[in-house]
Every structure is written in structure tokens, then in C-alpha cells.
């Protein structure tokens, strides 16, 4: 059904956001599990909890307009989540962490745009309760995005840079072992094993479909 009024468009956009948040509650645990950085894992786990609260808030917003809480496939977040899945399949160690952050920040920016619009629509429609609820989620999404920037700058991107050997000023030995896995293991510790084990699991189950 195509929206013919701002009120109808508001409902359509709410459904899109509701579906997107539900998809994220499934994706975030996988992203946390794939993270090598303790800090990053904690950030994803924490945002999972926030996301569950955001779903509750959307249900409250639906209630303010007497509409059932229902989702409608959010193609945008589906695509972003799909890209994250590919990163988990293909990457490893601190480079994977950097890619997880890049994907998660895409998701946050998408949500920031969505909730900014939704809060503004609520204001236009004179729905103060909805405006307040959507504004709270908007603030959470912005904080989540900033947290990810902080983590990227503090350690993850630096480690990923080291893993690529871009600034390789170390003994010649590390130069020759670059990319072989030995160096990556040294810099990422035991999680290299785990990510690789996960990757080979996945290659059995999903590679054939791609
Ligand atoms: Fe969200
Ligand atoms: Zn969407
Ligand atoms: Fe979010």
C-alpha cells in the first residue's frame, strides 16, 4: 500500500524501523561473537540491549497512533547486514574488527537518518509522545556511533594497520611471514584460531550458495 499522506508515510517508516531493529537483534550477537577486541564485543553486546529497548519504544509509538506494531522488510539494513556477513566469512583478526566497525557505523548512520526523520514527522503530526520516544532512540544511535569511532581510533584500526604490514619497520623475518598467518597470530593472540575455525565452518555451510 502506497502512503498518500504524511501520517501514512510515518506508519510505513515506523514499520521499516521496526523490521530493521529486529534484524539487528539477530546480527549483533554474531558481530559480538566475531569480534576479537574485548571492547568491541562489549560495545556490540551493550548495543544489543539498547536495541531491544528501541523495539519496545517503537511498540509504544505504534500504540500512540493506534496501529499494530508490525514490520516491513527494511532492504537498507538487510544489505548492510549482508555485507557484515561477508566480512565475517572472508576476514580475520584485527582487519575483521575494523570491517565490523565500518559495517556497524553504516548501520548506525542509516538509523540516525531514519530516526531523525521519524522524530521530525512525529513533531509535524503533533505527536509529542512519539517525538520524545523517537528522539531518545535517536540519541542512543548517535552515542553508539560515537562509541564505535572511539574504539576504532583507540586500538582497532591501529592494529589492523600493523596486521597489513603497511608500516613494516621490523626485522626482515616478519616481512617474509607477512600474510602467512604467523604474524597475524602473534598480533591477535588466540582468537586467530577461533575466527579461522568459524570461517571454515561457514565455508562449508555457505560458500556454495554465494
Ligand atoms: Fe537501533
Ligand atoms: Zn529501511
Ligand atoms: Fe543502532
Short mmCIF file of C-alpha atoms and ligand atoms in Angstrom, two decimals:
data_model
loop_
_atom_site.label_atom_id
_atom_site.label_comp_id
_atom_site.label_asym_id
_atom_site.label_seq_id
_atom_site.Cartn_x
_atom_site.Cartn_y
_atom_site.Cartn_z
CA UNK A 1 0.00 0.00 0.00
CA UNK A 2 1.49 3.31 -1.07
CA UNK A 3 1.33 6.10 1.50
CA UNK A 4 -0.80 9.07 0.43
CA UNK A 5 -0.30 11.26 3.49
CA UNK A 6 2.41 12.15 5.99
CA UNK A 7 0.52 10.09 8.59
CA UNK A 8 0.64 7.02 6.35
CA UNK A 9 4.28 7.61 5.47
CA UNK A 10 5.04 7.87 9.20
CA UNK A 11 3.49 4.42 9.72
CA UNK A 12 5.41 2.96 6.78
CA UNK A 13 8.69 4.37 8.11
CA UNK A 14 7.91 3.05 11.60
CA UNK A 15 7.41 -0.43 10.11
CA UNK A 16 10.70 -0.15 8.28
CA UNK A 17 12.50 0.83 11.50
CA UNK A 18 10.77 -1.95 13.45
CA UNK A 19 11.90 -4.57 10.95
CA UNK A 20 15.43 -3.11 10.86
CA UNK A 21 15.80 -3.24 14.65
CA UNK A 22 14.61 -6.85 14.71
CA UNK A 23 17.19 -7.79 12.10
CA UNK A 24 19.85 -6.06 14.17
CA UNK A 25 18.97 -8.07 17.28
CA UNK A 26 19.87 -11.16 15.23
CA UNK A 27 23.01 -9.67 13.69
CA UNK A 28 24.57 -8.05 16.78
CA UNK A 29 25.23 -11.31 18.70
CA UNK A 30 27.04 -12.67 15.61
CA UNK A 31 29.08 -9.49 15.33
CA UNK A 32 29.95 -9.67 19.03
CA UNK A 33 31.00 -13.29 18.65
CA UNK A 34 33.20 -12.48 15.66
CA UNK A 35 34.92 -9.55 17.40
CA UNK A 36 38.48 -10.08 18.53
CA UNK A 37 38.58 -6.91 20.61
CA UNK A 38 37.10 -7.18 24.08
CA UNK A 39 36.00 -3.55 23.93
CA UNK A 40 34.26 -4.04 20.60
CA UNK A 41 32.49 -7.16 21.79
CA UNK A 42 31.24 -5.24 24.84
CA UNK A 43 30.03 -2.39 22.61
CA UNK A 44 28.03 -4.77 20.40
CA UNK A 45 26.57 -6.59 23.40
CA UNK A 46 25.62 -3.31 25.01
CA UNK A 47 24.01 -2.05 21.81
CA UNK A 48 22.07 -5.31 21.54
CA UNK A 49 20.49 -4.48 24.89
CA UNK A 50 19.75 -0.93 23.73
CA UNK A 51 18.27 -2.27 20.50
CA UNK A 52 15.84 -4.44 22.47
CA UNK A 53 14.76 -1.29 24.30
CA UNK A 54 14.38 0.55 20.99
CA UNK A 55 12.00 -2.18 19.78
CA UNK A 56 9.91 -1.62 22.93
CA UNK A 57 9.93 2.13 22.23
CA UNK A 58 8.72 1.59 18.67
CA UNK A 59 5.89 -0.55 20.06
CA UNK A 60 4.95 2.37 22.31
CA UNK A 61 5.00 4.69 19.31
CA UNK A 62 2.69 2.34 17.38
CA UNK A 63 0.37 2.46 20.40
CA UNK A 64 0.21 6.28 20.32
CA UNK A 65 -1.35 6.09 16.86
CA UNK A 66 -3.49 3.01 17.47
CA UNK A 67 -1.64 0.89 14.91
CA UNK A 68 -0.46 -2.69 15.49
CA UNK A 69 3.34 -3.00 15.81
CA UNK A 70 4.30 -4.58 12.52
CA UNK A 71 7.49 -4.68 10.49
CA UNK A 72 8.01 -4.23 6.79
CA UNK A 73 11.20 -5.55 5.22
CA UNK A 74 13.97 -2.98 5.55
CA UNK A 75 16.06 -3.53 2.42
CA UNK A 76 18.63 -0.96 3.54
CA UNK A 77 19.66 -2.64 6.78
CA UNK A 78 19.32 -6.04 5.17
CA UNK A 79 22.03 -5.01 2.71
CA UNK A 80 24.28 -3.57 5.38
CA UNK A 81 23.91 -6.73 7.49
CA UNK A 82 24.64 -8.87 4.42
CA UNK A 83 27.89 -7.00 3.87
CA UNK A 84 28.81 -7.68 7.51
CA UNK A 85 28.22 -11.39 6.96
CA UNK A 86 30.63 -11.37 4.05
CA UNK A 87 33.24 -9.61 6.19
CA UNK A 88 32.90 -12.31 8.87
CA UNK A 89 33.31 -15.03 6.23
CA UNK A 90 36.25 -13.50 4.48
CA UNK A 91 38.29 -11.54 7.02
CA UNK A 92 40.21 -12.31 10.14
CA UNK A 93 41.83 -10.79 13.21
CA UNK A 94 42.10 -7.04 13.61
CA UNK A 95 41.20 -6.45 9.95
CA UNK A 96 37.87 -8.18 10.60
CA UNK A 97 37.38 -5.98 13.68
CA UNK A 98 37.96 -2.87 11.56
CA UNK A 99 35.44 -4.14 8.98
CA UNK A 100 32.87 -4.93 11.70
CA UNK A 101 33.16 -1.36 12.95
CA UNK A 102 32.85 0.01 9.41
CA UNK A 103 29.67 -2.01 8.86
CA UNK A 104 28.21 -1.20 12.27
CA UNK A 105 28.76 2.51 11.69
CA UNK A 106 26.95 2.24 8.36
CA UNK A 107 24.03 0.71 10.25
CA UNK A 108 24.11 3.46 12.90
CA UNK A 109 24.15 6.22 10.30
CA UNK A 110 21.24 4.60 8.49
CA UNK A 111 19.32 4.50 11.77
CA UNK A 112 20.29 8.05 12.67
CA UNK A 113 18.77 9.19 9.36
CA UNK A 114 15.66 7.08 9.92
CA UNK A 115 15.00 8.22 13.49
CA UNK A 116 15.80 11.84 12.69
CA UNK A 117 13.10 11.73 10.03
CA UNK A 118 10.66 9.81 12.24
CA UNK A 119 11.06 12.25 15.15
CA UNK A 120 10.51 15.16 12.76
CA UNK A 121 7.41 13.53 11.24
CA UNK A 122 6.06 12.95 14.78
CA UNK A 123 6.61 16.63 15.53
CA UNK A 124 4.87 17.67 12.30
CA UNK A 125 1.95 15.43 13.19
CA UNK A 126 1.73 16.95 16.67
CA UNK A 127 2.51 13.61 18.35
CA UNK A 128 4.72 14.77 21.25
CA UNK A 129 4.86 11.38 22.95
CA UNK A 130 6.16 9.74 19.76
CA UNK A 131 8.56 12.59 19.14
CA UNK A 132 10.04 12.11 22.60
CA UNK A 133 10.38 8.32 22.26
CA UNK A 134 11.94 8.55 18.80
CA UNK A 135 14.27 11.29 20.00
CA UNK A 136 15.52 9.06 22.81
CA UNK A 137 16.39 6.33 20.32
CA UNK A 138 18.00 8.87 18.00
CA UNK A 139 20.30 9.93 20.85
CA UNK A 140 21.19 6.30 21.59
CA UNK A 141 22.09 5.65 17.96
CA UNK A 142 24.32 8.73 17.89
CA UNK A 143 26.06 7.63 21.09
CA UNK A 144 26.56 4.12 19.69
CA UNK A 145 28.13 5.59 16.55
CA UNK A 146 30.48 7.76 18.60
CA UNK A 147 31.47 4.83 20.78
CA UNK A 148 32.43 2.88 17.65
CA UNK A 149 34.52 5.80 16.39
CA UNK A 150 36.34 5.90 19.71
CA UNK A 151 37.08 2.18 19.63
CA UNK A 152 38.28 2.38 16.02
CA UNK A 153 40.64 5.23 16.80
CA UNK A 154 41.88 3.90 20.13
CA UNK A 155 43.10 0.50 19.05
CA UNK A 156 41.38 -1.48 16.35
CA UNK A 157 42.40 0.49 13.27
CA UNK A 158 45.95 0.80 14.52
CA UNK A 159 46.15 -2.95 15.00
CA UNK A 160 44.66 -3.56 11.57
CA UNK A 161 47.30 -1.28 10.09
CA UNK A 162 50.01 -3.33 11.80
CA UNK A 163 48.47 -6.56 10.56
CA UNK A 164 48.69 -5.34 6.98
CA UNK A 165 52.37 -4.61 7.49
CA UNK A 166 51.91 -1.15 5.98
CA UNK A 167 54.45 0.37 8.29
CA UNK A 168 56.70 -2.60 8.45
CA UNK A 169 59.86 -1.46 10.12
CA UNK A 170 60.51 -4.66 11.93
CA UNK A 171 63.07 -7.41 11.47
CA UNK A 172 63.16 -8.98 7.98
CA UNK A 173 61.73 -12.21 9.37
CA UNK A 174 58.31 -10.67 9.94
CA UNK A 175 58.41 -9.33 6.43
CA UNK A 176 58.62 -12.82 4.95
CA UNK A 177 55.93 -14.21 7.23
CA UNK A 178 53.53 -11.41 6.39
CA UNK A 179 50.19 -12.77 5.31
CA UNK A 180 51.11 -16.32 6.19
CA UNK A 181 49.10 -16.20 9.35
CA UNK A 182 52.06 -16.45 11.71
CA UNK A 183 52.36 -12.72 12.18
CA UNK A 184 48.64 -12.29 12.47
CA UNK A 185 48.55 -14.91 15.19
CA UNK A 186 51.30 -13.12 17.03
CA UNK A 187 49.45 -9.84 16.99
CA UNK A 188 45.96 -11.08 17.68
CA UNK A 189 46.60 -13.90 20.10
CA UNK A 190 44.43 -16.99 20.31
CA UNK A 191 41.40 -15.51 18.66
CA UNK A 192 43.05 -16.01 15.28
CA UNK A 193 42.33 -19.69 15.72
CA UNK A 194 38.75 -19.16 16.58
CA UNK A 195 37.96 -16.82 13.69
CA UNK A 196 39.61 -19.20 11.31
CA UNK A 197 37.68 -22.12 12.70
CA UNK A 198 34.47 -20.11 12.30
CA UNK A 199 35.43 -19.17 8.77
CA UNK A 200 35.96 -22.78 7.78
CA UNK A 201 32.65 -23.76 9.37
CA UNK A 202 30.98 -21.17 7.29
CA UNK A 203 32.79 -22.08 4.15
CA UNK A 204 31.21 -25.50 4.43
CA UNK A 205 27.73 -24.18 5.04
CA UNK A 206 27.51 -21.01 2.98
CA UNK A 207 30.29 -20.67 0.43
CA UNK A 208 28.47 -22.84 -2.07
CA UNK A 209 25.49 -20.53 -2.14
CA UNK A 210 27.41 -17.38 -2.92
FE1 LIG B 1 18.67 0.85 16.63
ZN1 LIG B 2 14.97 0.61 5.88
FE1 LIG B 3 21.70 1.12 16.36
#
